CSV table of C-alpha atoms in Angstrom, one decimal:
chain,number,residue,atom,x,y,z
D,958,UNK,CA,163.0,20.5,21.3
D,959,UNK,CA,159.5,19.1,19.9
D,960,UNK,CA,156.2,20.6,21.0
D,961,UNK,CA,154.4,18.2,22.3
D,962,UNK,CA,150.3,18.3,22.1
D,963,UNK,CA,148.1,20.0,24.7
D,964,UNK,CA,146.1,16.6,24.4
D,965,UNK,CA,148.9,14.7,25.6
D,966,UNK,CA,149.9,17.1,29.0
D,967,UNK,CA,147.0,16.5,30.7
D,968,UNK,CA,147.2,19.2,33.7
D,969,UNK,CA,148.4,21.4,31.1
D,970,UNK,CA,144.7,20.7,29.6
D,971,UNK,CA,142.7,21.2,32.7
D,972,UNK,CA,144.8,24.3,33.3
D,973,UNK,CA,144.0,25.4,29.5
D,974,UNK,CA,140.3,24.9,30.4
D,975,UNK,CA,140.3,26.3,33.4
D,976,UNK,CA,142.5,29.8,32.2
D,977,UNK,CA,140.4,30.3,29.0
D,978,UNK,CA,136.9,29.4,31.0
D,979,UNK,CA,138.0,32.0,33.2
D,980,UNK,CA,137.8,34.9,30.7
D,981,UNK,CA,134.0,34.4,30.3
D,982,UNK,CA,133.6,33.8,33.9
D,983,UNK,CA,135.4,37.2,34.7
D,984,UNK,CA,133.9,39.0,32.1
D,985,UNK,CA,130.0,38.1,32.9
D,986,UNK,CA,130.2,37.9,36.0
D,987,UNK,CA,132.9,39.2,38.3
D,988,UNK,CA,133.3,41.9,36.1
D,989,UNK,CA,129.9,43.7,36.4
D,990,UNK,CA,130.4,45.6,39.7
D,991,UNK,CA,132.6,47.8,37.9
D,992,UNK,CA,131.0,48.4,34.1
D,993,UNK,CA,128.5,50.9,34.0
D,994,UNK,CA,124.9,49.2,34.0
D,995,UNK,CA,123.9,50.1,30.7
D,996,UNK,CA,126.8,48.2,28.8
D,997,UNK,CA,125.3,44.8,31.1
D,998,UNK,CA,123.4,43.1,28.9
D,999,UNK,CA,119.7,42.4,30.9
D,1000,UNK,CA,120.5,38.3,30.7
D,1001,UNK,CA,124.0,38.9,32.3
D,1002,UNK,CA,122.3,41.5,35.1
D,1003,UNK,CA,119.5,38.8,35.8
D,1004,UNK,CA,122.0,35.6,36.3
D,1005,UNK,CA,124.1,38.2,38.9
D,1006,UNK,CA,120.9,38.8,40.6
D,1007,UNK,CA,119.6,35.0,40.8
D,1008,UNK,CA,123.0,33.9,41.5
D,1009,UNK,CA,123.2,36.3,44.7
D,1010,UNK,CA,119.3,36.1,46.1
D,1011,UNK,CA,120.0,31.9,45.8
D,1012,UNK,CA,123.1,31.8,47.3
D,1013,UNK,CA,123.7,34.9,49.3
D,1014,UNK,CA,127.0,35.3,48.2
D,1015,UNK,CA,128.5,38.1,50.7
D,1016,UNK,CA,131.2,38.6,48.4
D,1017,UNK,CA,129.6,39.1,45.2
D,1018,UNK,CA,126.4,40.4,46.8
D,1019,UNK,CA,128.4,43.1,48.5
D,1020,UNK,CA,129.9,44.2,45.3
D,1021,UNK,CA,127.0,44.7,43.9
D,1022,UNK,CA,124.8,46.2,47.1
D,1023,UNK,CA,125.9,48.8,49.2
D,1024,UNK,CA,127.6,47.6,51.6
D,1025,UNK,CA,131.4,45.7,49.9
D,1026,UNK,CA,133.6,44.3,51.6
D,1027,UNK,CA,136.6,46.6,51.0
D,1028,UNK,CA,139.1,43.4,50.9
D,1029,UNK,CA,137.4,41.7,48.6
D,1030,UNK,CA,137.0,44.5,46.2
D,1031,UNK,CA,140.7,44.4,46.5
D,1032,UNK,CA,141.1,41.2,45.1
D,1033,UNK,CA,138.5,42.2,42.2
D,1034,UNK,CA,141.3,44.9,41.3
D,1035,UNK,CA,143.6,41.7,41.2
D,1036,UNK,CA,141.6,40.2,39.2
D,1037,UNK,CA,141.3,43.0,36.7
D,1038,UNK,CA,144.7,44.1,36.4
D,1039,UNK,CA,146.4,40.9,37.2
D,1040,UNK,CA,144.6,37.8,36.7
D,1041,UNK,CA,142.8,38.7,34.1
D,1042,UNK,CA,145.3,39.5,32.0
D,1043,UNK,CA,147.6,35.9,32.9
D,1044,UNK,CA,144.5,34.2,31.6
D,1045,UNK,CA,145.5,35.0,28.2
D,1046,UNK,CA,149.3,34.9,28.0
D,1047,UNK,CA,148.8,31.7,30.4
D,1048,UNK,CA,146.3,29.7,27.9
D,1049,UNK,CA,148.4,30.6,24.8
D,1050,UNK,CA,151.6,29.8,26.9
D,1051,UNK,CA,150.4,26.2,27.2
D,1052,UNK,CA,149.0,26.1,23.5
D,1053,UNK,CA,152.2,26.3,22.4
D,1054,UNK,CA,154.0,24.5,25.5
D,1055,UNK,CA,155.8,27.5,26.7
D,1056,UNK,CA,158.2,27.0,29.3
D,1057,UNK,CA,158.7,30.4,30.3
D,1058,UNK,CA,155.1,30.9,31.3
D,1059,UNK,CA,155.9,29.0,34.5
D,1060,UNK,CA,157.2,31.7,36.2
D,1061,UNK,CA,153.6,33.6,35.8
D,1062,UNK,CA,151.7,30.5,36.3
D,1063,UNK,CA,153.3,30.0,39.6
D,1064,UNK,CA,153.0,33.3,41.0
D,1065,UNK,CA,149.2,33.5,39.7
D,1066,UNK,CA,148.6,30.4,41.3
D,1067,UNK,CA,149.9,31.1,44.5
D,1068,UNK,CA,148.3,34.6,44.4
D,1069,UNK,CA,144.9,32.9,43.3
D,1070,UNK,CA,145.2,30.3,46.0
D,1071,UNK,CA,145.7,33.3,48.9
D,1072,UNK,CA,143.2,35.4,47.9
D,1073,UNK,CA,140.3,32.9,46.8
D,1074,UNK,CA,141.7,30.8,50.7
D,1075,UNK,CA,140.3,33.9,53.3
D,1076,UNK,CA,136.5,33.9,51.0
D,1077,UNK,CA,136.6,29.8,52.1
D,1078,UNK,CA,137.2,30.6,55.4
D,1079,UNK,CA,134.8,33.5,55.6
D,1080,UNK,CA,132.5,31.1,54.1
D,1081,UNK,CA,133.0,28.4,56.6
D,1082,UNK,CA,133.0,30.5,59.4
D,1083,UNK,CA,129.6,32.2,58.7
D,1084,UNK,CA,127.1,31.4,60.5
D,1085,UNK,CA,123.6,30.0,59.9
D,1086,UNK,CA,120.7,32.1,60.1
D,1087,UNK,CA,119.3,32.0,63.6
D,1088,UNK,CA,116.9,34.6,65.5
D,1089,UNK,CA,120.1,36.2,67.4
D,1090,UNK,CA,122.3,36.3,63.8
D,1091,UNK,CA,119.2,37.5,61.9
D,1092,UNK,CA,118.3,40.4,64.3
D,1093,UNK,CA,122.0,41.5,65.0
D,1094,UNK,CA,122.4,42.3,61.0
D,1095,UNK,CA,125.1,39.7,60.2
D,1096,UNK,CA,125.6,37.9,57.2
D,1097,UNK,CA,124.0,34.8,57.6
D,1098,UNK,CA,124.0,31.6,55.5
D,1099,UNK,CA,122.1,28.3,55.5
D,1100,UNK,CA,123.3,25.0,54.9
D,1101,UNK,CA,122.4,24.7,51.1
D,1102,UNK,CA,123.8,28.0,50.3
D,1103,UNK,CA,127.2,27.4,52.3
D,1104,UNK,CA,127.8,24.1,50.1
D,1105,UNK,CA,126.4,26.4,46.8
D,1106,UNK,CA,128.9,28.8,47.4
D,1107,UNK,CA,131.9,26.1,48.9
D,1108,UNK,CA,131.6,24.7,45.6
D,1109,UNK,CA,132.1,27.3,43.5
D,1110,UNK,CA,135.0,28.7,45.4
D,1111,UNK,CA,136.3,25.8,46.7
D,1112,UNK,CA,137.6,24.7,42.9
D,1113,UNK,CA,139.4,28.1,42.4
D,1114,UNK,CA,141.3,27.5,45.7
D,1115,UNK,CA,142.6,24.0,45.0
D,1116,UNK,CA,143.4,24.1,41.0
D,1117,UNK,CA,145.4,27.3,41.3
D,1118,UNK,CA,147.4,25.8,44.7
D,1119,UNK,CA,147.5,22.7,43.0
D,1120,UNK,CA,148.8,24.8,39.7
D,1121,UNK,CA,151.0,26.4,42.2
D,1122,UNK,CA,152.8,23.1,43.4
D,1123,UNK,CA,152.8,21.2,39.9
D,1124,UNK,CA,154.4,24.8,38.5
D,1125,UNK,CA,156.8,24.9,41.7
D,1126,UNK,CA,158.2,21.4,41.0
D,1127,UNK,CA,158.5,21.8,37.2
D,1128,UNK,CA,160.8,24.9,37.4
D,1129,UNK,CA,162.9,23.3,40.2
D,1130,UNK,CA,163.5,20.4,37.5
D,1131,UNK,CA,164.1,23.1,35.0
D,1132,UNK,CA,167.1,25.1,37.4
D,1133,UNK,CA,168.2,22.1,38.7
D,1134,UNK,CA,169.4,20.7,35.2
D,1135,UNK,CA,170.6,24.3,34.2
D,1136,UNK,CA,172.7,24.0,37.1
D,1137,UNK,CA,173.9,20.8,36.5
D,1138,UNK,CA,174.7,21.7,32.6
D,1139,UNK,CA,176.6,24.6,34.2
D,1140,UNK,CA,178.4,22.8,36.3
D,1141,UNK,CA,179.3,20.1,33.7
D,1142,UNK,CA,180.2,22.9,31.1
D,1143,UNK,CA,182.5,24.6,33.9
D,1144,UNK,CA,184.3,21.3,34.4
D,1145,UNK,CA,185.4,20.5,30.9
């Protein structure tokens, strides 16, 4: 069977883009809780810090504070040892239209979609600075940084379920024919 182009499998594309954008993203960013400080490069170490004063990510923020949250720092393990990893075998998978990546796509993307769905909900469900929240201790966001942060998690939630879905459909096509060859082969 022909190849056919990345350029003409357009989900494949935005899931090309999204896997190979994802290295960089993991490696400056999500990364740095866990290298030692001195192999940050200062840049890298000042983005973290704008990007958590501005948004007051509780996620990020925790990771690199005091105080993580021991579930999310779960899911950074995931990412290391897991998702990390998928990025690469996924992108090159699609370069050279791989079918047998699906398999890996599919559980990443379901994975992905679970872990990213309870840091949407947290997100969602904390609330706005007020003089009760603010003198109680809680985590507090305001209405700016709530839609800062929905939108940069929000898009990691719905391509990998979406990934998930598309993936799920493809590979029932894919056993579904086998079948029916099988069955059609055992008939003769």
């Amino acid at each position: 069977m022909a190849q056919t182009p990345l350029t003409s499998r357009p989900l494949d594309l935005v899931y090309f883009g999204f896997f190979v954008s994802h290295i960089f993203a993991s490696l400056c960013i999500d990364f740095q809780a866990i290298y030692p400080s001195a192999l940050v490069p200062g840049f890298l170490r000042t983005f973290a810090q704008w990007y958590i004063h501005t948004s007051n990510d509780p996620f990020i923020g925790g990771m690199f504070g005091n105080d993580p949250l021991i579930w999310f720092k779960s899911f950074l393990c995931l990412e290391v040892f897991f998702q990390f990893p998928t990025f690469f075998i996924a992108a090159r998978g699609l370069l050279n239209d791989s079918k047998k990546i699906y398999v890996l796509m599919l559980v990443y993307g379901a994975s992905t979609a679970t872990t990213v769905w309870p840091c949407v909900w947290t997100l969602l469900a904390t609330p706005e600075p007020s003089p009760a929240a603010l003198a109680s201790g809680i985590a507090t966001l305001s209405s700016d940084q709530r839609v800062m942060l929905l939108a940069s998690y929000v898009p990691f939630f719905l391509l990998p379920l979406l990934m998930t879905v598309d993936v799920a459909f493809r590979l029932h096509g894919i056993v579904g024919e086998a079948l029916s060859t099988r069955e059609a082969v055992k008939r003769k």
